Amino acid sequence: MAKITTIVAKLRHNPRAARFAELVRVCDAYFGEPRQKGTSHRVYRTPWSGDPRVNIQDAKGMAKAYQVRQVLKAIDKLEGNE
C-alpha cells in the first residue's frame, strides 16, 4: 500500500493534475470493487450511512478536481481523520 499512499499524497498536493487511472487505483484500494464501472463513471460504496457512495468520472484521461477532493474526504473519514 506504500505506492497508494504516494498517490494519495500526490492527489492531496494537486487535485487538478490527477489522472483517472491513479484515482481508480486509490478507490479500489480503499473502497474495493466499484458497484458500477461499465460507463465513464465508477461508483464505489462506503461503509457509512447517509451518502454511502463515491462517484468518479473519466474526463479524457484525467479525474475531475471536485471528485478527487470528495475521494480524499471519504478516505479521511474512513481513516478517522475527520
PDB file of C-alpha atoms in Angstrom:
ATOM      1  CA  MET A   1       0.000   0.000   0.000  1.00  0.00           C
ATOM      2  CA  ALA A   2       3.082   2.230   0.021  1.00  0.00           C
ATOM      3  CA  LYS A   3       2.506   3.089  -3.632  1.00  0.00           C
ATOM      4  CA  ILE A   4      -1.128   4.002  -2.876  1.00  0.00           C
ATOM      5  CA  THR A   5      -0.077   6.368  -0.087  1.00  0.00           C
ATOM      6  CA  THR A   6       2.325   8.039  -2.518  1.00  0.00           C
ATOM      7  CA  ILE A   7      -0.520   8.552  -4.990  1.00  0.00           C
ATOM      8  CA  VAL A   8      -2.798   9.899  -2.230  1.00  0.00           C
ATOM      9  CA  ALA A   9      -0.099  12.398  -1.215  1.00  0.00           C
ATOM     10  CA  LYS A  10       0.200  13.482  -4.849  1.00  0.00           C
ATOM     11  CA  LEU A  11      -3.592  13.898  -5.084  1.00  0.00           C
ATOM     12  CA  ARG A  12      -3.628  15.997  -1.911  1.00  0.00           C
ATOM     13  CA  HIS A  13      -0.870  18.210  -3.273  1.00  0.00           C
ATOM     14  CA  ASN A  14      -2.583  18.927  -6.608  1.00  0.00           C
ATOM     15  CA  PRO A  15      -6.108  17.554  -7.170  1.00  0.00           C
ATOM     16  CA  ARG A  16      -6.359  19.248 -10.576  1.00  0.00           C
ATOM     17  CA  ALA A  17      -3.498  17.183 -12.044  1.00  0.00           C
ATOM     18  CA  ALA A  18      -4.907  13.781 -11.075  1.00  0.00           C
ATOM     19  CA  ARG A  19      -5.022  11.044 -13.665  1.00  0.00           C
ATOM     20  CA  PHE A  20      -8.196   8.977 -13.698  1.00  0.00           C
ATOM     21  CA  ALA A  21      -6.232   5.696 -13.614  1.00  0.00           C
ATOM     22  CA  GLU A  22      -4.465   6.779 -10.417  1.00  0.00           C
ATOM     23  CA  LEU A  23      -7.746   7.739  -8.774  1.00  0.00           C
ATOM     24  CA  VAL A  24      -9.199   4.348  -9.745  1.00  0.00           C
ATOM     25  CA  ARG A  25      -6.244   2.575  -8.082  1.00  0.00           C
ATOM     26  CA  VAL A  26      -6.743   4.587  -4.892  1.00  0.00           C
ATOM     27  CA  CYS A  27     -10.506   3.970  -4.820  1.00  0.00           C
ATOM     28  CA  ASP A  28     -10.052   0.241  -5.498  1.00  0.00           C
ATOM     29  CA  ALA A  29      -7.558   0.034  -2.616  1.00  0.00           C
ATOM     30  CA  TYR A  30      -9.730   1.897  -0.106  1.00  0.00           C
ATOM     31  CA  PHE A  31     -13.290   1.007  -1.154  1.00  0.00           C
ATOM     32  CA  GLY A  32     -12.981  -2.284  -3.067  1.00  0.00           C
ATOM     33  CA  GLU A  33     -14.577  -3.085  -6.392  1.00  0.00           C
ATOM     34  CA  PRO A  34     -16.909  -0.423  -7.806  1.00  0.00           C
ATOM     35  CA  ARG A  35     -20.653  -1.012  -7.946  1.00  0.00           C
ATOM     36  CA  GLN A  36     -20.697   0.347 -11.464  1.00  0.00           C
ATOM     37  CA  LYS A  37     -17.856   0.526 -13.949  1.00  0.00           C
ATOM     38  CA  GLY A  38     -19.273  -0.117 -17.406  1.00  0.00           C
ATOM     39  CA  THR A  39     -19.654   3.560 -18.291  1.00  0.00           C
ATOM     40  CA  SER A  40     -17.467   6.625 -17.921  1.00  0.00           C
ATOM     41  CA  HIS A  41     -18.439   6.725 -14.227  1.00  0.00           C
ATOM     42  CA  ARG A  42     -17.290   4.411 -11.448  1.00  0.00           C
ATOM     43  CA  VAL A  43     -19.369   4.271  -8.293  1.00  0.00           C
ATOM     44  CA  TYR A  44     -17.843   2.955  -5.055  1.00  0.00           C
ATOM     45  CA  ARG A  45     -19.663   2.070  -1.827  1.00  0.00           C
ATOM     46  CA  THR A  46     -18.539   3.426   1.512  1.00  0.00           C
ATOM     47  CA  PRO A  47     -19.226   1.759   4.867  1.00  0.00           C
ATOM     48  CA  TRP A  48     -21.253   4.583   6.443  1.00  0.00           C
ATOM     49  CA  SER A  49     -24.858   5.687   6.096  1.00  0.00           C
ATOM     50  CA  GLY A  50     -26.053   8.922   4.584  1.00  0.00           C
ATOM     51  CA  ASP A  51     -24.475   9.311   1.168  1.00  0.00           C
ATOM     52  CA  PRO A  52     -22.724   5.919   1.014  1.00  0.00           C
ATOM     53  CA  ARG A  53     -21.027   6.273  -2.347  1.00  0.00           C
ATOM     54  CA  VAL A  54     -18.108   7.851  -4.109  1.00  0.00           C
ATOM     55  CA  ASN A  55     -18.575   8.645  -7.777  1.00  0.00           C
ATOM     56  CA  ILE A  56     -15.633   9.323 -10.096  1.00  0.00           C
ATOM     57  CA  GLN A  57     -15.650  10.134 -13.785  1.00  0.00           C
ATOM     58  CA  ASP A  58     -13.128   9.828 -16.594  1.00  0.00           C
ATOM     59  CA  ALA A  59     -12.652  13.188 -18.320  1.00  0.00           C
ATOM     60  CA  LYS A  60     -10.301  12.422 -21.223  1.00  0.00           C
ATOM     61  CA  GLY A  61      -7.858  10.518 -19.014  1.00  0.00           C
ATOM     62  CA  MET A  62      -7.986  12.971 -16.136  1.00  0.00           C
ATOM     63  CA  ALA A  63     -10.052  12.979 -12.961  1.00  0.00           C
ATOM     64  CA  LYS A  64     -12.255  15.929 -12.089  1.00  0.00           C
ATOM     65  CA  ALA A  65     -10.790  18.000  -9.251  1.00  0.00           C
ATOM     66  CA  TYR A  66     -14.010  18.156  -7.210  1.00  0.00           C
ATOM     67  CA  GLN A  67     -14.304  14.358  -7.371  1.00  0.00           C
ATOM     68  CA  VAL A  68     -10.685  13.976  -6.235  1.00  0.00           C
ATOM     69  CA  ARG A  69     -11.490  16.186  -3.232  1.00  0.00           C
ATOM     70  CA  GLN A  70     -14.577  14.048  -2.483  1.00  0.00           C
ATOM     71  CA  VAL A  71     -12.459  10.879  -2.575  1.00  0.00           C
ATOM     72  CA  LEU A  72      -9.856  12.433  -0.265  1.00  0.00           C
ATOM     73  CA  LYS A  73     -12.601  13.491   2.150  1.00  0.00           C
ATOM     74  CA  ALA A  74     -14.026   9.946   2.126  1.00  0.00           C
ATOM     75  CA  ILE A  75     -10.546   8.494   2.777  1.00  0.00           C
ATOM     76  CA  ASP A  76     -10.092  10.872   5.727  1.00  0.00           C
ATOM     77  CA  LYS A  77     -13.470   9.802   7.117  1.00  0.00           C
ATOM     78  CA  LEU A  78     -12.616   6.138   6.608  1.00  0.00           C
ATOM     79  CA  GLU A  79      -9.306   6.543   8.441  1.00  0.00           C
ATOM     80  CA  GLY A  80     -10.924   8.529  11.257  1.00  0.00           C
ATOM     81  CA  ASN A  81      -9.168  11.797  10.445  1.00  0.00           C
ATOM     82  CA  GLU A  82     -12.384  13.759  10.015  1.00  0.00           C
TER      83      GLU A  82
END
